[in-house]
mmCIF file of C-alpha atoms in Angstrom:
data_model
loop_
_atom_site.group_PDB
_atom_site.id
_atom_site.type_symbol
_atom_site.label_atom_id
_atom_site.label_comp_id
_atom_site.label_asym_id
_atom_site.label_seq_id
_atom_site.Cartn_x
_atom_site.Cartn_y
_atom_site.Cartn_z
ATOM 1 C CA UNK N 5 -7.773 -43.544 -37.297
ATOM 2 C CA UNK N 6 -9.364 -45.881 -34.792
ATOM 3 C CA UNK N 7 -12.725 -46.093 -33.743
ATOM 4 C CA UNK N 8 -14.445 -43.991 -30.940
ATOM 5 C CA UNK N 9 -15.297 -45.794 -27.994
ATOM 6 C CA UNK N 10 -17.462 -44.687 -25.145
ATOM 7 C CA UNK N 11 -14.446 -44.615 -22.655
ATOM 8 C CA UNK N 12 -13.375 -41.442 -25.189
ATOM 9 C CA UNK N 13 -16.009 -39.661 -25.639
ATOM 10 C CA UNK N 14 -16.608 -39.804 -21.819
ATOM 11 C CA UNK N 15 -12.894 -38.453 -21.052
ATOM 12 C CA UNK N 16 -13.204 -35.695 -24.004
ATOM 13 C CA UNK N 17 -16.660 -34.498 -22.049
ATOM 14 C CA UNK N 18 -14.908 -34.472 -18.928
ATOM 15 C CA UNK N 19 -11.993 -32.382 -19.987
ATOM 16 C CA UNK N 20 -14.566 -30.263 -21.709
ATOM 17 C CA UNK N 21 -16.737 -29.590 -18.636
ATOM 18 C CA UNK N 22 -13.405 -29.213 -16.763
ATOM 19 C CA UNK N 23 -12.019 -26.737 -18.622
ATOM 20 C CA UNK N 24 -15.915 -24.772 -18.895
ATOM 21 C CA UNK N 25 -15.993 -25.017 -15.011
ATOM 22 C CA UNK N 26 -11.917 -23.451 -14.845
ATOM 23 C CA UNK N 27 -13.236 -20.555 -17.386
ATOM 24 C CA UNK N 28 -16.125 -20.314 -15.338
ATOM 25 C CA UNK N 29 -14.536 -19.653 -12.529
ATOM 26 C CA UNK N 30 -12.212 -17.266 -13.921
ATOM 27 C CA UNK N 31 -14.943 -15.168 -15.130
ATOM 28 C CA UNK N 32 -16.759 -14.940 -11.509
ATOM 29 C CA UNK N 33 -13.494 -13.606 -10.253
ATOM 30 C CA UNK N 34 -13.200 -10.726 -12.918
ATOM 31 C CA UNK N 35 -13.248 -7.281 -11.322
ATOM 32 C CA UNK N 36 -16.521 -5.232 -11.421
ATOM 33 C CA UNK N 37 -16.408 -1.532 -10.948
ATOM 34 C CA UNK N 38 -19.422 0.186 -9.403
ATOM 35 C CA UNK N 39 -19.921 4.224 -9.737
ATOM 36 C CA UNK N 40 -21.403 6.252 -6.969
ATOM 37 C CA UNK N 41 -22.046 10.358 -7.540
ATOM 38 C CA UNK N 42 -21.958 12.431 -9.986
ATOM 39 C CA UNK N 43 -19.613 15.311 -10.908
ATOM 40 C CA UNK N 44 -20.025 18.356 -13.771
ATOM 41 C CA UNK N 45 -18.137 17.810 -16.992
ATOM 42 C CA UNK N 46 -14.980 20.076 -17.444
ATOM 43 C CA UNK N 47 -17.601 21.707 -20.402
ATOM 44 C CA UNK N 48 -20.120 22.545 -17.485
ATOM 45 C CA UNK N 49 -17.468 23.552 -14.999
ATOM 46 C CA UNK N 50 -16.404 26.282 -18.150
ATOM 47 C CA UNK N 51 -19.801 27.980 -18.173
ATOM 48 C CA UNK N 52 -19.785 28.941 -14.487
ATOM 49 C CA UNK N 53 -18.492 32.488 -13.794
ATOM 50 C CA UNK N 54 -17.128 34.110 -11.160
ATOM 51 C CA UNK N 55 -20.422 36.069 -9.133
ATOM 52 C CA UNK N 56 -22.712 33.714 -10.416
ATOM 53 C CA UNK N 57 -25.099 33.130 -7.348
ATOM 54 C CA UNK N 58 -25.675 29.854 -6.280
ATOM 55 C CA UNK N 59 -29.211 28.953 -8.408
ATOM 56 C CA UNK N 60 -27.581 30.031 -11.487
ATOM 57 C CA UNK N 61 -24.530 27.228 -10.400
ATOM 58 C CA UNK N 62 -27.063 24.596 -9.612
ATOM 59 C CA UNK N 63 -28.810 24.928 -12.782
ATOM 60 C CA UNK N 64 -26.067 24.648 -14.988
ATOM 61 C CA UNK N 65 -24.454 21.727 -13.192
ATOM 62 C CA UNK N 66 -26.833 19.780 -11.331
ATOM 63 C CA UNK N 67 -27.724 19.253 -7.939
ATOM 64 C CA UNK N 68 -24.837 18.817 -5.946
ATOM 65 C CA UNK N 69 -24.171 15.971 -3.697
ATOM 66 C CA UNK N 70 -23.722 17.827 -0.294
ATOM 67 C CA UNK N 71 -23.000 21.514 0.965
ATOM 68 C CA UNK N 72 -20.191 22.337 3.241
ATOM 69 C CA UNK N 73 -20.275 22.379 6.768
ATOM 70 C CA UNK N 74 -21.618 25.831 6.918
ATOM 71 C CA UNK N 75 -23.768 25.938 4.137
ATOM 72 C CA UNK N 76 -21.728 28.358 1.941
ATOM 73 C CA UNK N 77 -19.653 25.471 -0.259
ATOM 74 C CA UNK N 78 -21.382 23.071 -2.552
ATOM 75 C CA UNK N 79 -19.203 19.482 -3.951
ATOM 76 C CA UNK N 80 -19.889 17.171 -6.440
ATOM 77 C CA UNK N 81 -18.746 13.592 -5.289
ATOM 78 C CA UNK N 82 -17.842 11.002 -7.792
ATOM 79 C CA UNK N 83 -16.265 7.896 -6.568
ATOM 80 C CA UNK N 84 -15.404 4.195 -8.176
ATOM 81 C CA UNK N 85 -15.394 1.261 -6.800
ATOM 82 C CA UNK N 86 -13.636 -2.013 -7.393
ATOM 83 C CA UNK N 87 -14.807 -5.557 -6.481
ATOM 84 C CA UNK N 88 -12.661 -8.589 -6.423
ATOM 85 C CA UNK N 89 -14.859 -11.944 -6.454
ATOM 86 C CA UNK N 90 -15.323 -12.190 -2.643
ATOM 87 C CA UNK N 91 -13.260 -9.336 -1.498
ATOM 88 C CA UNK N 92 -13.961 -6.160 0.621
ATOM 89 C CA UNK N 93 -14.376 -3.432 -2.173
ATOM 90 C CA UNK N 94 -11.502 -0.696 -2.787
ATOM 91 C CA UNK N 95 -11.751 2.977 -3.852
ATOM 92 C CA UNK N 96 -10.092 3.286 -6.700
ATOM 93 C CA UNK N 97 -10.918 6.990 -7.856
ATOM 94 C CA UNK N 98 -12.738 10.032 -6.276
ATOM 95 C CA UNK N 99 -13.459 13.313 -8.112
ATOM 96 C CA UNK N 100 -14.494 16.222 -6.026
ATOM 97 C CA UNK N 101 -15.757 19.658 -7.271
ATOM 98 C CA UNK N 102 -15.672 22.178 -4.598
ATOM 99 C CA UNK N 103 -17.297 25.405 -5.547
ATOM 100 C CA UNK N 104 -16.930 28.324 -3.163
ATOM 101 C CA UNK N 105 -19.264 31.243 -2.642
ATOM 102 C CA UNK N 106 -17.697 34.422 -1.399
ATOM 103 C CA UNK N 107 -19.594 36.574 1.588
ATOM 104 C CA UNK N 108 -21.540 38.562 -1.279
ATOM 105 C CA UNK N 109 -23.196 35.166 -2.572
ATOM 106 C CA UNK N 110 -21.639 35.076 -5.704
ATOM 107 C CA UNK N 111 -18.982 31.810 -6.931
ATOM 108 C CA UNK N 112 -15.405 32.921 -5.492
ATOM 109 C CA UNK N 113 -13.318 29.764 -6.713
ATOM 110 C CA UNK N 114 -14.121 26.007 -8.837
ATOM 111 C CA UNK N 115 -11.745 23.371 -7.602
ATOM 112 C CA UNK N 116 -11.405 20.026 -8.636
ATOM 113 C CA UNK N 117 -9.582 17.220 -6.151
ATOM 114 C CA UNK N 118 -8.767 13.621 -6.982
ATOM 115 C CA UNK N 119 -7.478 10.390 -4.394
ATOM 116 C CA UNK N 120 -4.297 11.640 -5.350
ATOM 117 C CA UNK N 121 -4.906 14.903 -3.966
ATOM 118 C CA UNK N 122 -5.605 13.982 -0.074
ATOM 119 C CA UNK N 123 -7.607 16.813 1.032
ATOM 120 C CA UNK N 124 -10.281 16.467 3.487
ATOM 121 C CA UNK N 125 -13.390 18.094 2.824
ATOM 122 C CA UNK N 126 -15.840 19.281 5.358
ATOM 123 C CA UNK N 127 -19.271 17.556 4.539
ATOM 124 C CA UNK N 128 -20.777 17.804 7.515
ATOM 125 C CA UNK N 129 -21.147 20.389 10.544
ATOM 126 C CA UNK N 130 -20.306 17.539 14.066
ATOM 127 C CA UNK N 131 -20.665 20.997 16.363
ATOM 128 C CA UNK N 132 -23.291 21.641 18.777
ATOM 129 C CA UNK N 133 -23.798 25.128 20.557
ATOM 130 C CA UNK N 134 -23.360 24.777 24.406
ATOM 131 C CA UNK N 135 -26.961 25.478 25.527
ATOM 132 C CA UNK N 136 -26.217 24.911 29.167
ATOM 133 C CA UNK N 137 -26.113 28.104 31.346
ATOM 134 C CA UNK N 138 -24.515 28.504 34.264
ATOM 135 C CA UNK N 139 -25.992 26.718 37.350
ATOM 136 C CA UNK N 140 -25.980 23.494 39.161
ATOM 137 C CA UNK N 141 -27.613 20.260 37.905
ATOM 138 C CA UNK N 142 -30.530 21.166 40.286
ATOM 139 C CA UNK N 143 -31.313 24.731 39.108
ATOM 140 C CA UNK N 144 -30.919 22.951 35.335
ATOM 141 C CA UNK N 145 -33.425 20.366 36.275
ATOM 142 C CA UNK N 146 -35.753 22.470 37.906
ATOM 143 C CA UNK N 147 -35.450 25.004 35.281
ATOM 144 C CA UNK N 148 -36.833 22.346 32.776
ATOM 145 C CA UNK N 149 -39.473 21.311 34.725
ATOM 146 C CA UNK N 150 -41.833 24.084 33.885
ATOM 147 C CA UNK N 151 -40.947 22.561 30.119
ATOM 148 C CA UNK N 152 -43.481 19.796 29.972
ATOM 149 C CA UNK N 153 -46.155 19.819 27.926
ATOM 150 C CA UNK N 154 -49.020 16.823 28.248
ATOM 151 C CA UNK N 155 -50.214 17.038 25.523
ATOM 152 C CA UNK N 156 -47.491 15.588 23.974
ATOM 153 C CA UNK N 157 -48.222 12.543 25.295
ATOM 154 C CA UNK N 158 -51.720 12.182 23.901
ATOM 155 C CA UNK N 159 -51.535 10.867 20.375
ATOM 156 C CA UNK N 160 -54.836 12.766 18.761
ATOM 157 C CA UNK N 161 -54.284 11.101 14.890
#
């Protein structure tokens, strides 16, 4: 065996730092998964019986993460989330509960949908009641002119 000389031990740190930066590297491009919601075990979901009113559901399970679009449905929204180094992030599972109230108040049904699945869910209500009576613009705007109140304008805090 020969002797080390500085011209090695300066080619065996470079290769070293090379290959340190390359498994570097590697490691910054690893995906990361990121988890948004929540959603009732199947042992929870068991518990919950048909009639139950709707405190009795939220106390067993949680608080849910929205109501339907009328207010009678409550879901539970899990989703995951996978990151690529610098890439746009991709959904790569969804769990929704769905419970259902019937008319009487009490739990009707406990469904449970996936990606796979591909059923839209309500969440929100995008419907506004038509508050504009018959009548021209003018009999509109002269209607709402009695409407004004100054004291609005005056900030009293």
């Amino acid at each position: 065996m020969g002797m080390d000389t500085g011209r090695d031990r300066i080619g065996r740190g470079m290769r070293r730092g090379v290959a340190l930066f390359g498994l570097a590297g590697l490691a910054a491009c690893s995906p990361t998964e990121r988890y948004h919601g929540y959603v009732p075990d199947a042992a929870t979901l068991e518990t919950i019986a048909l009639g139950e009113n709707r405190a009795a559901v939220i106390e067993k399970a949680g608080q849910p993460t929205t109501a339907g679009a009328l207010g009678d449905d409550i879901y539970y929204v899990r989703s995951v989330f996978r990151h690529y180094g610098f890439f746009a992030p991709e959904e790569v599972n969804r769990e929704v509960v769905a419970i259902s109230f019937a008319p009487s108040g009490g739990v009707s049904n406990v469904e449970r949908f996936d990606l796979s699945d591909g059923r839209i869910v309500p969440l929100t209500r995008r419907v506004t009641e038509d508050s504009v009576e018959n009548g021209t613009f003018l009999r509109q705007l002269a209607g709402a002119a009695g409407n004004f109140d100054p004291s609005a304008l005056i900030d009293d805090e």
